[in-house]
Short mmCIF file of C-alpha atoms and ligand atoms in Angstrom, two decimals:
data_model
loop_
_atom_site.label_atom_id
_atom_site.label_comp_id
_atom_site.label_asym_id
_atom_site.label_seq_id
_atom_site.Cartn_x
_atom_site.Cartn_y
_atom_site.Cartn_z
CA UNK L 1 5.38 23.07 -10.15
CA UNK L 2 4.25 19.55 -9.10
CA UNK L 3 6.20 17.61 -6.78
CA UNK L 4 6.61 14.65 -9.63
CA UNK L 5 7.61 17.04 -12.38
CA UNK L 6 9.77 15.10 -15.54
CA UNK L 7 9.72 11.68 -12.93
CA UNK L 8 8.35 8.55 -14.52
CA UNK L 9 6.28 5.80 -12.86
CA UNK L 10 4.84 2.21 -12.91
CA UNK L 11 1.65 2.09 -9.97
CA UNK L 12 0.98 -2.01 -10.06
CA UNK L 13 -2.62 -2.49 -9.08
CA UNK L 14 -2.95 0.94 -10.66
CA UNK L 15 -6.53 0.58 -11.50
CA UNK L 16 -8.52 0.23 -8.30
CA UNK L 17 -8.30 1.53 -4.96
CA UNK L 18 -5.10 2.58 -3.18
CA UNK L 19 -3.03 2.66 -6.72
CA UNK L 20 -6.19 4.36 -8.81
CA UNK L 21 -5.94 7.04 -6.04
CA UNK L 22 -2.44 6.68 -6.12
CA UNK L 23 -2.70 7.33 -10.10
CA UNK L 24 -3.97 10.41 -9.92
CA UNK L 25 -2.20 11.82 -7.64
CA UNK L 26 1.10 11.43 -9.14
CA UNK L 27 -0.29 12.18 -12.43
CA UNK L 28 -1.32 15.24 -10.58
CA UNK L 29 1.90 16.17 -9.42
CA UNK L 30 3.67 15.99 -12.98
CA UNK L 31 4.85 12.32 -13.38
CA UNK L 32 3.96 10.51 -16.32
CA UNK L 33 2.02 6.73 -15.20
CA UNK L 34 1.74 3.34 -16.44
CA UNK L 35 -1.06 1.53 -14.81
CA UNK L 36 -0.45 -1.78 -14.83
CA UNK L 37 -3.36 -4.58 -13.59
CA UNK L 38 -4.55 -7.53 -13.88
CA UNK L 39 -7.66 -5.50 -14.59
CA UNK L 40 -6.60 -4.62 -18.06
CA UNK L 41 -10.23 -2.51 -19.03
CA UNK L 42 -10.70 -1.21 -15.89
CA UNK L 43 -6.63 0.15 -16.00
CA UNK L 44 -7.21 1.22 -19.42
CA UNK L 45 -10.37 3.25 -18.75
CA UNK L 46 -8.58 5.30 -16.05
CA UNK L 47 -5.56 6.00 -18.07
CA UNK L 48 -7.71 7.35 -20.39
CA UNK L 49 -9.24 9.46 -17.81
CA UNK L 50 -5.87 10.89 -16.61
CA UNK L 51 -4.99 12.03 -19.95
CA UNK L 52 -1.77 11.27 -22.32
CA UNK L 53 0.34 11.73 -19.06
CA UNK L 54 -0.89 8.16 -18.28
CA UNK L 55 -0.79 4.86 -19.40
CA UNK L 56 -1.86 0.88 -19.07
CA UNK L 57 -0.94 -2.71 -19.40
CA UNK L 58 -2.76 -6.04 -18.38
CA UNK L 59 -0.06 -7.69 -16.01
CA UNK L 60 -0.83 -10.34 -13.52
CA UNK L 61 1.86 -9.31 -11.32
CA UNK L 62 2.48 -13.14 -10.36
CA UNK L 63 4.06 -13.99 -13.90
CA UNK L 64 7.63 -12.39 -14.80
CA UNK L 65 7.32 -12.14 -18.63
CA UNK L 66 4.16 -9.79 -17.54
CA UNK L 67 5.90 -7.85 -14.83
CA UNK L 68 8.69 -7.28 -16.75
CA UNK L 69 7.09 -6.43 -19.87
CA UNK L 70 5.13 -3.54 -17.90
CA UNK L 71 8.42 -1.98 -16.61
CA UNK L 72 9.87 -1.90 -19.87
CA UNK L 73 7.14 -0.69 -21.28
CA UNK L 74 7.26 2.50 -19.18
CA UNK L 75 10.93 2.45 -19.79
CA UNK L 76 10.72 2.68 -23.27
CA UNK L 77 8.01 4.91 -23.76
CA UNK L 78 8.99 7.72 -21.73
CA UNK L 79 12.87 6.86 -21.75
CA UNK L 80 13.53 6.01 -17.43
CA UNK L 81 11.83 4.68 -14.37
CA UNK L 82 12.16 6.56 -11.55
CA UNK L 83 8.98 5.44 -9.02
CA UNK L 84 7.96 1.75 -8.78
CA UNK L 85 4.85 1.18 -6.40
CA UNK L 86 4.56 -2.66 -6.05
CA UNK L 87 0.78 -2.46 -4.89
CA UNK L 88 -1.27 -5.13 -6.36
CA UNK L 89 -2.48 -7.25 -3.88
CA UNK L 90 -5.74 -8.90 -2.71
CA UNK L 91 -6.82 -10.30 0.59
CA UNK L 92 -5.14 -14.02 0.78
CA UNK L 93 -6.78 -17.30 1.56
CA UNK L 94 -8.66 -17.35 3.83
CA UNK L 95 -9.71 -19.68 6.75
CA UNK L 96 -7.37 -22.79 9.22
CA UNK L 97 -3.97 -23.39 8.20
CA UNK L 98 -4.90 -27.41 8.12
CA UNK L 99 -7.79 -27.09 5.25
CA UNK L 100 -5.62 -24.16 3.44
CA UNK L 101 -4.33 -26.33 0.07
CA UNK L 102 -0.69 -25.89 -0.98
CA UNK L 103 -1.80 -24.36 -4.41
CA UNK L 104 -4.18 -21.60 -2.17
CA UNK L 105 -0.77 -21.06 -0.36
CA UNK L 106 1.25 -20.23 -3.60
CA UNK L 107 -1.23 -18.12 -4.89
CA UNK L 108 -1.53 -15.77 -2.10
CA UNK L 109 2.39 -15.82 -2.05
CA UNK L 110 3.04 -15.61 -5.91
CA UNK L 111 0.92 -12.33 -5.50
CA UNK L 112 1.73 -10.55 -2.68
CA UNK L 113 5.33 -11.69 -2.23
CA UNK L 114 6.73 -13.06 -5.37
CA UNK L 115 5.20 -9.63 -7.06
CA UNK L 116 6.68 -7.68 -4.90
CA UNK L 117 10.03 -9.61 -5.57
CA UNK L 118 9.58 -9.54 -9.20
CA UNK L 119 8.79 -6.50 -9.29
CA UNK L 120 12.43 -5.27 -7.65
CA UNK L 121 14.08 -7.62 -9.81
CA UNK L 122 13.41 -5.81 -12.93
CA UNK L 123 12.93 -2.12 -12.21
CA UNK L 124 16.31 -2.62 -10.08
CA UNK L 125 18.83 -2.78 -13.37
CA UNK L 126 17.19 0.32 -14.96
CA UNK L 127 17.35 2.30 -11.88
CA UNK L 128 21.22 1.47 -10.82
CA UNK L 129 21.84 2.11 -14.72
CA UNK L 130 20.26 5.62 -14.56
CA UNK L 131 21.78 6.35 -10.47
CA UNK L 132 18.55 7.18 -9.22
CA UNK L 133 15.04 5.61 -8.26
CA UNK L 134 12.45 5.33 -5.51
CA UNK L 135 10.98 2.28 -5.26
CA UNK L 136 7.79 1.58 -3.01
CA UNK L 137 6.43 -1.52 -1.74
CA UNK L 138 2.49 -1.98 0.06
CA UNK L 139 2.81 -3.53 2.82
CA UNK L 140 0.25 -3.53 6.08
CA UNK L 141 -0.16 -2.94 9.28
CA UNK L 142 -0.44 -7.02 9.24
CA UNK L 143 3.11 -6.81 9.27
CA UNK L 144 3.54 -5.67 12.72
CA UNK L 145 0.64 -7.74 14.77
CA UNK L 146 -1.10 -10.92 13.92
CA UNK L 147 -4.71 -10.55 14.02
CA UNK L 148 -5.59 -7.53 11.28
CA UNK L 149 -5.36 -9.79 8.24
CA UNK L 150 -6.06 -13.99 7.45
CA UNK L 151 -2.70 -15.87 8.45
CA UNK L 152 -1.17 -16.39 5.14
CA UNK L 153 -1.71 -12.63 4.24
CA UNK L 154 0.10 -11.33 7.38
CA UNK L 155 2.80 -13.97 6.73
CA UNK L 156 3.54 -12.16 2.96
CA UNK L 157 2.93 -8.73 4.39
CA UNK L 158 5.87 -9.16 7.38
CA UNK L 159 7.85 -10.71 4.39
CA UNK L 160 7.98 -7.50 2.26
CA UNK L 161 8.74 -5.19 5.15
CA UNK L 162 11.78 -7.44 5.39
CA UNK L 163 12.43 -7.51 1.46
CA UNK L 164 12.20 -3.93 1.35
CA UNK L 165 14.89 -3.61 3.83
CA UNK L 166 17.02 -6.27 2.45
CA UNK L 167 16.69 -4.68 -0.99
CA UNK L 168 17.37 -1.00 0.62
CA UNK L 169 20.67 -2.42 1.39
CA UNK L 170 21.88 -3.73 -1.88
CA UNK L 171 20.44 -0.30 -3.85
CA UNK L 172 21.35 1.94 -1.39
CA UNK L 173 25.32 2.67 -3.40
CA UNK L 174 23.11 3.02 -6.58
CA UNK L 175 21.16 6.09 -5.04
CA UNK L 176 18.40 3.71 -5.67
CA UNK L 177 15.65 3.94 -2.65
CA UNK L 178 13.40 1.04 -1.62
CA UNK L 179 10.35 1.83 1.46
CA UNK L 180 7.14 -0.12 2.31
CA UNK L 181 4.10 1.82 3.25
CA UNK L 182 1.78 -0.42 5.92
CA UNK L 183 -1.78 0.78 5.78
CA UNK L 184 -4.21 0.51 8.19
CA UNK L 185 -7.92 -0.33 7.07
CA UNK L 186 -8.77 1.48 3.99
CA UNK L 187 -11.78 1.78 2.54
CA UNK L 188 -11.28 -0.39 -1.19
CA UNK L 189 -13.19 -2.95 -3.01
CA UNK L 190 -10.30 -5.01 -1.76
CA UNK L 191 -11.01 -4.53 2.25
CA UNK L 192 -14.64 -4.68 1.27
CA UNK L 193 -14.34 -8.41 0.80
CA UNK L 194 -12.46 -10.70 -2.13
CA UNK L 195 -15.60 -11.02 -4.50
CA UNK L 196 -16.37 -7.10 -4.68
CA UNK L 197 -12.98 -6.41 -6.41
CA UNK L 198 -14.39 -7.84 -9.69
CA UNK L 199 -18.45 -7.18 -9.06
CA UNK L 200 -20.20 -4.09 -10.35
CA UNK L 201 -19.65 -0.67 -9.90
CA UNK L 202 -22.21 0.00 -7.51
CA UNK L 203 -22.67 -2.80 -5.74
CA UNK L 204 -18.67 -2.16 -4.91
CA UNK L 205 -19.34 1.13 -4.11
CA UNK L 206 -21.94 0.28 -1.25
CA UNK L 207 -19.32 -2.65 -0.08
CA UNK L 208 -17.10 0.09 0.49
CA UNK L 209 -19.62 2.41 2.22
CA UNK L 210 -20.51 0.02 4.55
CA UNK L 211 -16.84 -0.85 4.99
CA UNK L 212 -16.77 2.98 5.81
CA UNK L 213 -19.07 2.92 8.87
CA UNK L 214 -17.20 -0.10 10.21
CA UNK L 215 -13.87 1.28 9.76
CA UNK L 216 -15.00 4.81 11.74
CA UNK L 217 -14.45 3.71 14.95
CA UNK L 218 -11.58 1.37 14.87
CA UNK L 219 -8.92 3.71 15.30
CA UNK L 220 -7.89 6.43 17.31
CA UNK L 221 -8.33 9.23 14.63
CA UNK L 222 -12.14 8.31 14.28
CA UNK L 223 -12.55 7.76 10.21
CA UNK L 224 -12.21 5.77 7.71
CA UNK L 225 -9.21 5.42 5.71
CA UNK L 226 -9.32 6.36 2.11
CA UNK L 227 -7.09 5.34 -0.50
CA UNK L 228 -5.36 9.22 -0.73
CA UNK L 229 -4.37 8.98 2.83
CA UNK L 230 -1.75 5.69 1.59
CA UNK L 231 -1.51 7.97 -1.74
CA UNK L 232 -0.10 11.29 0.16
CA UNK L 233 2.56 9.01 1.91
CA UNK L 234 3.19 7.01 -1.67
CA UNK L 235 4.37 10.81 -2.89
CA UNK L 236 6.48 11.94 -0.03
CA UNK L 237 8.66 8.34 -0.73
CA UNK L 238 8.61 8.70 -4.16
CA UNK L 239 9.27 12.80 -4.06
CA UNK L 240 12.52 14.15 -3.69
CA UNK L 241 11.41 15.00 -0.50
CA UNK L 242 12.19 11.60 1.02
CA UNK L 243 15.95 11.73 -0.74
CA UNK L 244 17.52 10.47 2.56
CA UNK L 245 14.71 8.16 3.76
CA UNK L 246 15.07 4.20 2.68
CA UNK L 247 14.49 0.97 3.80
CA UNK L 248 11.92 1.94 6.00
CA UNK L 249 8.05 0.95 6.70
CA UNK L 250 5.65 3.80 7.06
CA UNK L 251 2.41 3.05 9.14
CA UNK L 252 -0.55 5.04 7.61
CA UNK L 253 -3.41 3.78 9.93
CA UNK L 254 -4.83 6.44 11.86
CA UNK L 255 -2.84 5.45 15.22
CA UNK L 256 -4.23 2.11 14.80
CA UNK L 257 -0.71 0.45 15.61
CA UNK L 258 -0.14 2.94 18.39
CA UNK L 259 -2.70 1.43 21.12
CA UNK L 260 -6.32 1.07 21.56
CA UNK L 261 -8.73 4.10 20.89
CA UNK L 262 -8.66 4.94 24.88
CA UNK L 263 -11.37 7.60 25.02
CA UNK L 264 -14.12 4.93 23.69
CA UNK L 265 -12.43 1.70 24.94
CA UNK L 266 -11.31 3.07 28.95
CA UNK L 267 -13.60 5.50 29.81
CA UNK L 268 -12.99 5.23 33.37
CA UNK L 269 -9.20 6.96 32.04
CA UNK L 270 -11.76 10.59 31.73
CA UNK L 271 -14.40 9.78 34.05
CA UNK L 272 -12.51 9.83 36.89
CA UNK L 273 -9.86 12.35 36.11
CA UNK L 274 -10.04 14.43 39.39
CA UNK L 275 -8.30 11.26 41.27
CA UNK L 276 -5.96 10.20 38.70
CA UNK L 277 -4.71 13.54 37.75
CA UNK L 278 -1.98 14.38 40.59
CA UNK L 279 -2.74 18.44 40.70
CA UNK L 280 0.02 20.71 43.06
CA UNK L 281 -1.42 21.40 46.09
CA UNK L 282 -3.60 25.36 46.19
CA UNK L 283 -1.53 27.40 48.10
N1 LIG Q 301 -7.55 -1.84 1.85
C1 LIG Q 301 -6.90 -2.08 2.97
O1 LIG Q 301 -7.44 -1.98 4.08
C2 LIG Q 301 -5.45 -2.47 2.90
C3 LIG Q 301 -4.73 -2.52 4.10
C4 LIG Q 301 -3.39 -2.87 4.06
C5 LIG Q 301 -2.78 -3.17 2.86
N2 LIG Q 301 -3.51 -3.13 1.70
C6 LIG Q 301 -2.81 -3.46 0.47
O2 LIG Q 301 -2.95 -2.40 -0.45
C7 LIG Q 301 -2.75 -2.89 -1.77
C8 LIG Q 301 -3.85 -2.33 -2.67
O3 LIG Q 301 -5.10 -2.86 -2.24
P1 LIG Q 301 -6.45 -2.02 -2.26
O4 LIG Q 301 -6.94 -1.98 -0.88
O5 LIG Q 301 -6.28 -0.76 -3.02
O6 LIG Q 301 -7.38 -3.06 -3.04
P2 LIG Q 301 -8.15 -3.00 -4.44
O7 LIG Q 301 -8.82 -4.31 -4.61
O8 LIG Q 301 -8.99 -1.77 -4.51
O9 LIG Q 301 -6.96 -2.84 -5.49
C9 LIG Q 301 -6.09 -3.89 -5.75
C10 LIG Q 301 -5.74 -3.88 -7.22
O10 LIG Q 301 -4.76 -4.91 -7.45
C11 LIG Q 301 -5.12 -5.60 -8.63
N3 LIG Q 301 -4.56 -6.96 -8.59
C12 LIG Q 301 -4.94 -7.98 -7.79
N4 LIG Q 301 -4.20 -9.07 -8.06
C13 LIG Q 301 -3.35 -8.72 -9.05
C14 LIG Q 301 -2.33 -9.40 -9.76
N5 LIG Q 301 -2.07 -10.70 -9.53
N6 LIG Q 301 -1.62 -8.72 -10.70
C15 LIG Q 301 -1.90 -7.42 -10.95
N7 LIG Q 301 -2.87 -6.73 -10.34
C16 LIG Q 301 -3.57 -7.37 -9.39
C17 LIG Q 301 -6.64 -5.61 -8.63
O11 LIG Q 301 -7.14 -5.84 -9.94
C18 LIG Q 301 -6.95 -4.22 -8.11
O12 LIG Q 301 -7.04 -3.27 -9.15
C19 LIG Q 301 -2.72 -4.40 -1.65
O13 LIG Q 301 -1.39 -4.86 -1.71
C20 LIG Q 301 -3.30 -4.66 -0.28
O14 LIG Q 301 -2.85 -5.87 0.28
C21 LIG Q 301 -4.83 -2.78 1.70
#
């Protein structure tokens, strides 16, 4: 018995890394999946993959007719929405605040914060209607510490830890959940760098390697993140297992957030262990 079993979803940014992983994982677990991305082949390739449990839509998640039209779509098909994952996303603008142009600004915003928004907005009346929903939000570890991500990205990212709990609030007498998830660095075309998301296959896929190796050591549990480690956490908040769990941001970053990787950064901490240790006197 899967832990998705009869439970419908929409995965935006469905058809590359942390939602393609996410995809088939759910899909895995029993829930039927619309993909929808503003990657409309590359959405539609790995719906087919997944089988008739899965589905796709083009939707540039910046544009309500689109975002809409996606959640209905799942809606209609397969008769109720019970997961949304609001993950589509890209890296932001990048570079000074004083050459970053006001239309660079509401791009980066209209994607990863207006999406996010409109996303809520129209999976929210379908899921107070039915009583029951889980809806899940990508956030970062940007939201928690300036420095991880360009300026304008950390900026959205703090913004929809705060939307998620604002939204928790309001759905919360529905039975209607709302939780972020903040990953750490993951290894995605997205991470990789901005141009790899739409390059070929294989040059993406040795973006990401590389990204892989430079990722290894950044955190205290010494690898890489991979798309399935956001995925496994994307399934306990959309499971039934999370029933009393909302408005809440989950770090998945391999104790990134939780200090410096001490064993390679403070080496004195273990080389000199004898005189920092206090040991009871030998009777
Ligand atoms: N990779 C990381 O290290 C990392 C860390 C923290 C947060 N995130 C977040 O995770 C989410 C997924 O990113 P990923 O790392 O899997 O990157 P990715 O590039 O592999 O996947 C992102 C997907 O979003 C789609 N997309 C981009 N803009 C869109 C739009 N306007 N409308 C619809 N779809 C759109 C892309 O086509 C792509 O399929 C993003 O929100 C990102 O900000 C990633």
């Amino acid at each position: 018995m899967g832990r998705l079993d009869g439970k419908v979803a929409v995965i935006t940014g469905g058809a590359s890394g942390i939602g393609a992983a996410t995809a088939r994982l759910f899909i895995d677990e029993g829930a039927r999946v619309l993909i929808a991305d503003l990657q409309a082949e590359v959405a539609a390739a790995l719906a087919a993959e997944l089988g008739p449990g899965a589905a796709s839509v083009g939707c540039n998640v910046a544009r309500e007719p689109e975002v809409k039209a996606a959640i209905n779509a799942a809606a209609d098909r397969w008769g109720r929405l019970d997961i949304l994952f609001n993950n589509a996303g890209f890296g932001g603008v990048c570079g000074p605040l004083d050459e970053t142009q006001v239309e660079e600004y509401d791009l980066t915003m209209d994607v990863l914060l207006k999406g996010v928004f409109l996303g809520i907005k129209h999976a929210s009346p379908i899921m107070k209607a039915q009583g029951s929903g889980s809806i899940i939000n990508t956030a970062s570890i940007c939201a928690f510490e300036a420095g991880f991500g360009n300026q304008l990205y950390t900026v959205a990212k703090a913004a929809i830890v705060m939307l998620t709990k604002a939204a928790s609030l309001e759905m919360a007498e529905y039975n209607v959940r709302v939780n972020a998830v903040c990953p750490g660095y993951i290894a995605t075309p997205l991470a990789a760098g901005r141009p790899y998301s739409m390059a070929p296959a294989e040059k993406v896929e040795a973006a990401v390697d590389r990204l892989r190796g430079r990722n290894q050591d950044t955190q205290p549990l010494a690898r890489s993140g991979e798309g399935r480690d956001i995925a496994n956490m994307a399934l306990f908040l959309a499971s039934d297992d999370s029933e009393w769990v909302t408005g809440q941001a989950m770090v998945v970053d391999g104790g990134l957030l939780a200090g410096r990787p001490w064993r390679k950064l403070a080496p004195w901490i273990t080389q000199h262990q004898d005189t920092l240790l206090y040991r009871p006197p030998a009777d």
